[in-house]
XYZ file of C-alpha atoms in Angstrom:
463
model
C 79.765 137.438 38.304
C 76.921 138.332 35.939
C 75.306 135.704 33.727
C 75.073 137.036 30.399
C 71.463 137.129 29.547
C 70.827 133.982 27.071
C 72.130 131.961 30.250
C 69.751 133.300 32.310
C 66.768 132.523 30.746
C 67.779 129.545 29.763
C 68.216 128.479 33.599
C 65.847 129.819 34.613
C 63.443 128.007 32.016
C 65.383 124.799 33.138
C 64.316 125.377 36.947
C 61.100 126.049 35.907
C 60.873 123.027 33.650
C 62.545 120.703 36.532
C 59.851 122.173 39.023
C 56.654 121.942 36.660
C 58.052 118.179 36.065
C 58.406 117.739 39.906
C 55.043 119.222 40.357
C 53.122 117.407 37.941
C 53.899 114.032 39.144
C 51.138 112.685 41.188
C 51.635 111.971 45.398
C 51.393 108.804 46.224
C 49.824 107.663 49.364
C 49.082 103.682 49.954
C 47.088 102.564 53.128
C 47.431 99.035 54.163
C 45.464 97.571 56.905
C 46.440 94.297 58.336
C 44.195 91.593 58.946
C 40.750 92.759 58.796
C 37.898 90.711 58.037
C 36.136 91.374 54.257
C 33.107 92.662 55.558
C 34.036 94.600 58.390
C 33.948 98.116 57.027
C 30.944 100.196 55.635
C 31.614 100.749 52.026
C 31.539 96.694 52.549
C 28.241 96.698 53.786
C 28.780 96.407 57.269
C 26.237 97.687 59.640
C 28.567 96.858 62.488
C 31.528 98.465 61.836
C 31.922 102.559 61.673
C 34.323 103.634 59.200
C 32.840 107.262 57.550
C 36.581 108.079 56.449
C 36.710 104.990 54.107
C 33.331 104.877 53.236
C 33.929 108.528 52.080
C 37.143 107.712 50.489
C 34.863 104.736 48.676
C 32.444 107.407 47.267
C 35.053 109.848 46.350
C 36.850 106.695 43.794
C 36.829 103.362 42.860
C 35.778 100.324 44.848
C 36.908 97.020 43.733
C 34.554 93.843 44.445
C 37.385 91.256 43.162
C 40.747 92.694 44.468
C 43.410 90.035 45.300
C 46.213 89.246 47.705
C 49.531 87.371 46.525
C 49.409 85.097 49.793
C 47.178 84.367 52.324
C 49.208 85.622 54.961
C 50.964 89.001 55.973
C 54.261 88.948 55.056
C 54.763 86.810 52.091
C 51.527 89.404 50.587
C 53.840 92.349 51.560
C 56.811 90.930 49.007
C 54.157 90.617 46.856
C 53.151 93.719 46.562
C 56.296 95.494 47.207
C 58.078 93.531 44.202
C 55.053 93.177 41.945
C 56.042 89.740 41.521
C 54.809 86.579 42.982
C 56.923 86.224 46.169
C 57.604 82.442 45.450
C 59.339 83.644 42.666
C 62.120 84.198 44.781
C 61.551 81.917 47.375
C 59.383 83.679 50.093
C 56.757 81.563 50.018
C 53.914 81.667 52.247
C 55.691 81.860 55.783
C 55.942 85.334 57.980
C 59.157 86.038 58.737
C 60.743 85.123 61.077
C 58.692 82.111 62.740
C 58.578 78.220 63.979
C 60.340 77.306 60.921
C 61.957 73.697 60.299
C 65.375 73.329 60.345
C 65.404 73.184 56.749
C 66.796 76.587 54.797
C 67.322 80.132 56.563
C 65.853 80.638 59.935
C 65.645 83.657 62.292
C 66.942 87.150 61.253
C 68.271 85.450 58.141
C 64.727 84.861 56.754
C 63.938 87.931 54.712
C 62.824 89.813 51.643
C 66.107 88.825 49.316
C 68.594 92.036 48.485
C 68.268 90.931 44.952
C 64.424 92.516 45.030
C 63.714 95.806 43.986
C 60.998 97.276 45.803
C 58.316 100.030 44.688
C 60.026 102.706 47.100
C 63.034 101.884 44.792
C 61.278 102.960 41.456
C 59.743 105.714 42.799
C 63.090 107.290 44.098
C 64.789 106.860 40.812
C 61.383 109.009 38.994
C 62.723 111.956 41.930
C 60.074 110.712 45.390
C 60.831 111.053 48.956
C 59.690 107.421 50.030
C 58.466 106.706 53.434
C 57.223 103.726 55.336
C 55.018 104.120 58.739
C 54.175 101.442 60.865
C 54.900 97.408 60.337
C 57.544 96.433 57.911
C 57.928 92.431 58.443
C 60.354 91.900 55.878
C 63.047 91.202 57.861
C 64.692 91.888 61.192
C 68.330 91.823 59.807
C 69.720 95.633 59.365
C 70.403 94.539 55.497
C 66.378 94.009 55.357
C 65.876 97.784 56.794
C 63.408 99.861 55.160
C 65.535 102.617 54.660
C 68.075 99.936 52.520
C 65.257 98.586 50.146
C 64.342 102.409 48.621
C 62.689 104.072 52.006
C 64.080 107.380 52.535
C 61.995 107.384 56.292
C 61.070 104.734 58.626
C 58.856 105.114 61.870
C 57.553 101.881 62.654
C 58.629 98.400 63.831
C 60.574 95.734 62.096
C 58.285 92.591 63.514
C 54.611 91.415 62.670
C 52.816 92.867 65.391
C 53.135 94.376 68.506
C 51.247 96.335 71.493
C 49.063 99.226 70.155
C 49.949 101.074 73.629
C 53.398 102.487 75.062
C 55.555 99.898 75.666
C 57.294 101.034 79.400
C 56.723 99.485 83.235
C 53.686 97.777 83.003
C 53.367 96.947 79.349
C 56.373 95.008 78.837
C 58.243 94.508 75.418
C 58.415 91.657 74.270
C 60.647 90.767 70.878
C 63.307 93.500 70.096
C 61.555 93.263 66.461
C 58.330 95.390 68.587
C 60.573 98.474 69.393
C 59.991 101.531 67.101
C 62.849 102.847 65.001
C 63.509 106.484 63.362
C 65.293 105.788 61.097
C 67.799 102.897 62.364
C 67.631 104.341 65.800
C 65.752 103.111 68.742
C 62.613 106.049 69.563
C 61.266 106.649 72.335
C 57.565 105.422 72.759
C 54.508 107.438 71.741
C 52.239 109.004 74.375
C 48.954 107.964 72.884
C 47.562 105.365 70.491
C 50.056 104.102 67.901
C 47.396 104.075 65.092
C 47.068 107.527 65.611
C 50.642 107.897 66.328
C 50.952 106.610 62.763
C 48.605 109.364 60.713
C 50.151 111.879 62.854
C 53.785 110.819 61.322
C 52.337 110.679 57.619
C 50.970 113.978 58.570
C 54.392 115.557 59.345
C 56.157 113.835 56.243
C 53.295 115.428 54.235
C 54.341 118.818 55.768
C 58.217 118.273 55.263
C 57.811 117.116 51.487
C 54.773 119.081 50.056
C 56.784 120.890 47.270
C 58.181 117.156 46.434
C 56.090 114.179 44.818
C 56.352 111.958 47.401
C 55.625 108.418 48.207
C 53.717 107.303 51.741
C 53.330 103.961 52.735
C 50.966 103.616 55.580
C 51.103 99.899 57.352
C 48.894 99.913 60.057
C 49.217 97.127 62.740
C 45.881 97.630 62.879
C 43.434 95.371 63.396
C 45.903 92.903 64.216
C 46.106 90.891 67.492
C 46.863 91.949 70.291
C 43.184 93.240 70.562
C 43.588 96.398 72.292
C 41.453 99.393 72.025
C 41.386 102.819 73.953
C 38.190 103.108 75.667
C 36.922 106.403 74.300
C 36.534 104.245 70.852
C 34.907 101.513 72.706
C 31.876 103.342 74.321
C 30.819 104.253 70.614
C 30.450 100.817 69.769
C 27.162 99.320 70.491
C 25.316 95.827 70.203
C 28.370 93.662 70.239
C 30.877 92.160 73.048
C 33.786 90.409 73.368
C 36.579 90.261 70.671
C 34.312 91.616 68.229
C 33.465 95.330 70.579
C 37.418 95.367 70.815
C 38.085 94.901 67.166
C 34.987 97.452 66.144
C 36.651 99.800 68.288
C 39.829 99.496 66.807
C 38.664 99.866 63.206
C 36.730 102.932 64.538
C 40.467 104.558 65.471
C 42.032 102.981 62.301
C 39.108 104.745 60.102
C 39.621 108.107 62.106
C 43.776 108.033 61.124
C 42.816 107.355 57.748
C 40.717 110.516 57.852
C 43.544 112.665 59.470
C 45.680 111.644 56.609
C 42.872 112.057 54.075
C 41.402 115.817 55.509
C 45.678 116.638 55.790
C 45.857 116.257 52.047
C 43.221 118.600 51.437
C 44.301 121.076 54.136
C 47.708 121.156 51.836
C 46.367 121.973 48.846
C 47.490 118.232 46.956
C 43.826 116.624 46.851
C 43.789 116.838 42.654
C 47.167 115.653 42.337
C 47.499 112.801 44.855
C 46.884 108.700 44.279
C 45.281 106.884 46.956
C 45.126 103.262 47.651
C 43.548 101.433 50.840
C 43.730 97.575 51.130
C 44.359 94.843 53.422
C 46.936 92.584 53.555
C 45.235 89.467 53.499
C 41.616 87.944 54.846
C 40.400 88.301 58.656
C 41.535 85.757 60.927
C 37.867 84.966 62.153
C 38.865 82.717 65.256
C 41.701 84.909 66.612
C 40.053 88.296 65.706
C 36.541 87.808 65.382
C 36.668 89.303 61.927
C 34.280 89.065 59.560
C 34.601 87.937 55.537
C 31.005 87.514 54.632
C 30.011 86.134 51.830
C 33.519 84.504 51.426
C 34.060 81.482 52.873
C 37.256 80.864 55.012
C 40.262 82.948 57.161
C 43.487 84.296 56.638
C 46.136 81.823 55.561
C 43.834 79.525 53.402
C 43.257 79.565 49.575
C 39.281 80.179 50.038
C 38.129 83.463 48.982
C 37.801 84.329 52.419
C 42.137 84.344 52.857
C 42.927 86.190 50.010
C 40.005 88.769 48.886
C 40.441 91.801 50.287
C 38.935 95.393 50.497
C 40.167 97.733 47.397
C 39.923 101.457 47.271
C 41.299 103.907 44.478
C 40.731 107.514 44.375
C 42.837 110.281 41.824
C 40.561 113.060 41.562
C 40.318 114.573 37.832
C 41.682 111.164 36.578
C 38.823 108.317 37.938
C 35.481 108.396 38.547
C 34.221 108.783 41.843
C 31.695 106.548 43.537
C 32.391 103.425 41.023
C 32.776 100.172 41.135
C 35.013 97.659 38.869
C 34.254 94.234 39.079
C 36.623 92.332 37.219
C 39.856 91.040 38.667
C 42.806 92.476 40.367
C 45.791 91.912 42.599
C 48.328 94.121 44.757
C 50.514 92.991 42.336
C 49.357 95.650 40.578
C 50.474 98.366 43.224
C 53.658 98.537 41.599
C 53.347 98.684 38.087
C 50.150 101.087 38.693
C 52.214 103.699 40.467
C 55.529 103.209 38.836
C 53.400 104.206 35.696
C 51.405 107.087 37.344
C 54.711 108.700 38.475
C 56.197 108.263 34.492
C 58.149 105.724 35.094
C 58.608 102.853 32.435
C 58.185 98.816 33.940
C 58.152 97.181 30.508
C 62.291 96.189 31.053
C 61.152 95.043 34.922
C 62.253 91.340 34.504
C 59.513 88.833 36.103
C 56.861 91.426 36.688
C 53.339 90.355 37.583
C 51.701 93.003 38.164
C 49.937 95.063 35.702
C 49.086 99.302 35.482
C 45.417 99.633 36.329
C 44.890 103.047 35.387
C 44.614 102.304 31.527
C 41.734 99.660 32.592
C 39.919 102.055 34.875
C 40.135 104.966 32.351
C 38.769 102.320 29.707
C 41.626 103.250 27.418
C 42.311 99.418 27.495
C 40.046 96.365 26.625
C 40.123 93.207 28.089
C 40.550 92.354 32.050
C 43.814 92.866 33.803
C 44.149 89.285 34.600
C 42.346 86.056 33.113
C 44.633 83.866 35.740
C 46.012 84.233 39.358
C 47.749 81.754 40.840
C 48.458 81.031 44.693
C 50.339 78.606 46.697
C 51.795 77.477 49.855
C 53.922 73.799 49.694
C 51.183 71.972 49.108
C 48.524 73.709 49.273
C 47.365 76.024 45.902
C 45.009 77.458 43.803
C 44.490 78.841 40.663
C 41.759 81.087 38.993
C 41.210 81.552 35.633
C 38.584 83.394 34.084
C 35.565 82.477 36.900
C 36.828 78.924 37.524
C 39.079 78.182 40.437
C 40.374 75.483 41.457
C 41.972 74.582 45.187
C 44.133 71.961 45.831
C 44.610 70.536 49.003
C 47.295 68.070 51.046
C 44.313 66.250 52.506
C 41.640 66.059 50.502
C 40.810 65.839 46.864
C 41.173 69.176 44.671
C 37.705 71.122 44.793
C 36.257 72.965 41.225
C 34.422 76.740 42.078
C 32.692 78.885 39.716
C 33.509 81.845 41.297
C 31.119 84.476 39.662
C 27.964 81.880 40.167
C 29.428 80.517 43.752
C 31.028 83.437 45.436
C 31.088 81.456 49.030
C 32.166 78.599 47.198
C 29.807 76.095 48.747
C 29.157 74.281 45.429
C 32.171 71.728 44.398
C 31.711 71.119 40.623
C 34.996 69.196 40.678
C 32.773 65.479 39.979
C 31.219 67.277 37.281
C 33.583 69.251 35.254
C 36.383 66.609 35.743
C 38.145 68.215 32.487
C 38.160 71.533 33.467
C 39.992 69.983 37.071
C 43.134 68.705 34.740
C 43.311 71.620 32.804
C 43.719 73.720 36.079
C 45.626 71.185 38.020
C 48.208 71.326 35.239
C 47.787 75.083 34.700
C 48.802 75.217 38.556
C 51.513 73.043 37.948
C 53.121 74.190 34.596
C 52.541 77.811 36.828
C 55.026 76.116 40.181
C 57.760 74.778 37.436
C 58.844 78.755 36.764
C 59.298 79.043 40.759
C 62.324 79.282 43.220
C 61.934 76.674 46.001
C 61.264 78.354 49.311
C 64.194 79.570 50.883
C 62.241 78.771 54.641
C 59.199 76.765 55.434
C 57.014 76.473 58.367
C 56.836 73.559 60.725
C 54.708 71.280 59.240
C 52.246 70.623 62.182
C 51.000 73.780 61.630
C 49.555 73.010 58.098
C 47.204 70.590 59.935
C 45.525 73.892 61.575
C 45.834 75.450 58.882
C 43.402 72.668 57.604
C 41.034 73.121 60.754
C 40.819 76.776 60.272
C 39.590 76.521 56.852
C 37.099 74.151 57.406
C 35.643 75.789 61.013
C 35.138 78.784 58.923
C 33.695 77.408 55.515
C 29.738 78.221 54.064
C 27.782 75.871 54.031
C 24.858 74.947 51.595
């Protein structure tokens, strides 16, 4: 049958509308790295480290010098920054999933990010994206916690915390069935090579599949995380340093190299000018179990020191940010999700609870002010709060400590004698701040907070 001529045009000005819409929509691509140390790349000044692909993505955007983490530790910062809400809002407090938990709350495959979350991959579908997730999910082992059931329309990855970098088969035997890699919901059959590479190579094909699409890639390399394994073609090209530290140069060396397969890939498509990309990590190094670096910070991973929750920050949208800048005041991965939400034309002012703020108006300096004047942190216990350049840590053991942050960076100075007013008004901002929160729905075994303790203070500046 023959449309009569007004319909035509008037469908095909629809399809053309629907496509320019589709089209103008920015990609998304976020790169998380998992555990590595603060200093330990070259845009961060390190002279150990390779990482060209980074430091090129560094020149080509923004660099951050005071981006946050929402926890200390890997998976509670993942809810973080997949919610854009403080995960103790609903309970996932600062405990990986699943774990040596106490017999108090849920426990095993129970423990995960709650069904009653909305996740980034979820806006981003509703604004039209094909959502993907490669690599480590830890949110969950349950098949309710799935990837593909909280807003991922791909998965190829694993459902634990970490696992071998190598082909799991005869001689490398699997552990946890949380290690195996999925498709989808079905067991895969092990890569050939490197599974960072494996990773970029996956993004890669996704990128080929969904080009005429905005689409949404979320990269979570396993990398550097324990277990420290490296191929040895990436460890001949590291030179001057043994042990641990050789194996975990090496590894950023391959981690840098998949970022740049993903990164040149972009190009070779054509979507360089209309594609947002974020690298971060999820929390700081873990200096006595990786040899990672966080220099000038003081502390590891899972304390409240700088050193556990400031973390690398890259942001690069050619046309819309400058490249090869810096921006010094204060953000979180919080922000992940309002940021892109926004970018994509999305609306997050009805998002109940949000955290999180949209960057983009504060890079473009189309907004005054500083995204946040206060951050807060906390783990039973333990806490901290910064607001404005004062922080203050509190501690199960010890009296609270006092840090001015943009004077004291390694926070070896504690002004809490001092400025004795300015510890009660944080104290009680910290408190007034745990009043709004859910009470964690697991908790670790509490021996470990006493190593948590010895970490911190092993790996403290000193004056």
């Amino acid at each position: 049958m023959k449309l009569p001529r007004q319909v035509f045009l008037f469908l095909v000005s629809f399809f053309a509308l629907i496509n320019g819409w589709a089209q103008d929509k920015p990609n998304i691509i976020f790169i998380l790295s998992d555990d590595a140390g603060y200093a330990d790349f070259g845009f961060q000044g390190s002279k150990d480290f390779q990482t060209p692909e980074l430091d090129k993505l560094a020149k080509n955007g923004v660099r951050f010098t005071q981006a946050y983490v929402s926890a200390a530790v890997c998976g509670p910062s993942r809810a973080g920054l997949l919610t854009g809400k403080y995960q103790q809002k609903f309970g996932f407090e600062e405990n990986n999933v699943p774990g040596l938990m106490s017999k108090n709350g849920i426990t095993g495959d129970d423990m995960g990010l709650p069904l009653d979350q909305k996740t980034m991959a979820d806006y981003l579908k509703e604004q039209g994206y094909k959502t993907a997730v490669f690599g480590k999910w830890h949110q969950g082992n349950a098949d309710r916690f799935h990837p593909t059931k909280r807003g991922f329309d791909e998965f190829y990855g694993f459902r634990g915390g970490a696992r071998s970098y190598m082909p799991y088969g005869n001689e490398n035997k699997l552990r946890r069935d949380e290690d195996r890699l999925e498709r989808g919901f079905e067991n895969y059959k092990e890569h050939d090579g490197y599974l960072t590479d494996e990773l970029a190579e996956e993004a890669n094909s996704f990128m080929d599949r969904n080009q005429k699409n905005p689409f949404f890639i979320y990269l979570a390399f396993n990398a550097v995380h324990t277990p420290m394994e490296a191929i040895e073609e990436d460890l001949k090209k590291v030179n001057g340093l043994s042990g641990k530290r050789k194996t975990l140069a090496a590894m950023a060396i391959a981690m840098d190299r998949a970022c740049g397969k993903v990164l040149d890939h972009i190009k070779e498509l054509g979507l360089e000018k209309n594609t947002l990309i974020v690298f971060t990590n999820d929390n700081g190094g873990p200096s006595d179990s990786n040899e990672s670096l966080n220099d000038p910070l003081s502390g590891t991973k899972a304390n409240h020191l700088e050193g556990g929750i400031r973390v690398p920050f890259l942001m690069s949208w050619p046309g819309i940010l400058k490249s090869n800048t810096v921006y010094e005041n204060p953000v979180s991965t919080l922000d992940l999700l309002p940021t892109f939400v926004t970018a994509a034309g999305g609306d997050v002012s009805n998002v109940e609870g949000l955290d999180g703020v949209d960057l983009l108006p504060y890079l473009k300096e189309k907004k005054a002010g500083i995204p946040h004047t206060t951050l807060y942190w906390k783990k039973e216990n333990r806490g901290a709060v910064r607001h404005n350049d004062w922080k203050l840590v509190r501690f199960p053991d010890r009296p609270a400590e006092l840090y001015n942050i943009k004077e004291d960076i390694s926070e070896v100075n504690d002004l809490a004698s001092a400025h004795p007013e300015k510890v009660r008004e944080l104290y009680k901002m910290l408190f007034d701040w745990e009043l709004t929160l859910e009470r964690p729905l697991w908790e670790l075994e509490r021996r470990f907070e006493g190593k948590a303790a010895t970490r911190m203070d092993t790996y403290r500046k000193h004056k």
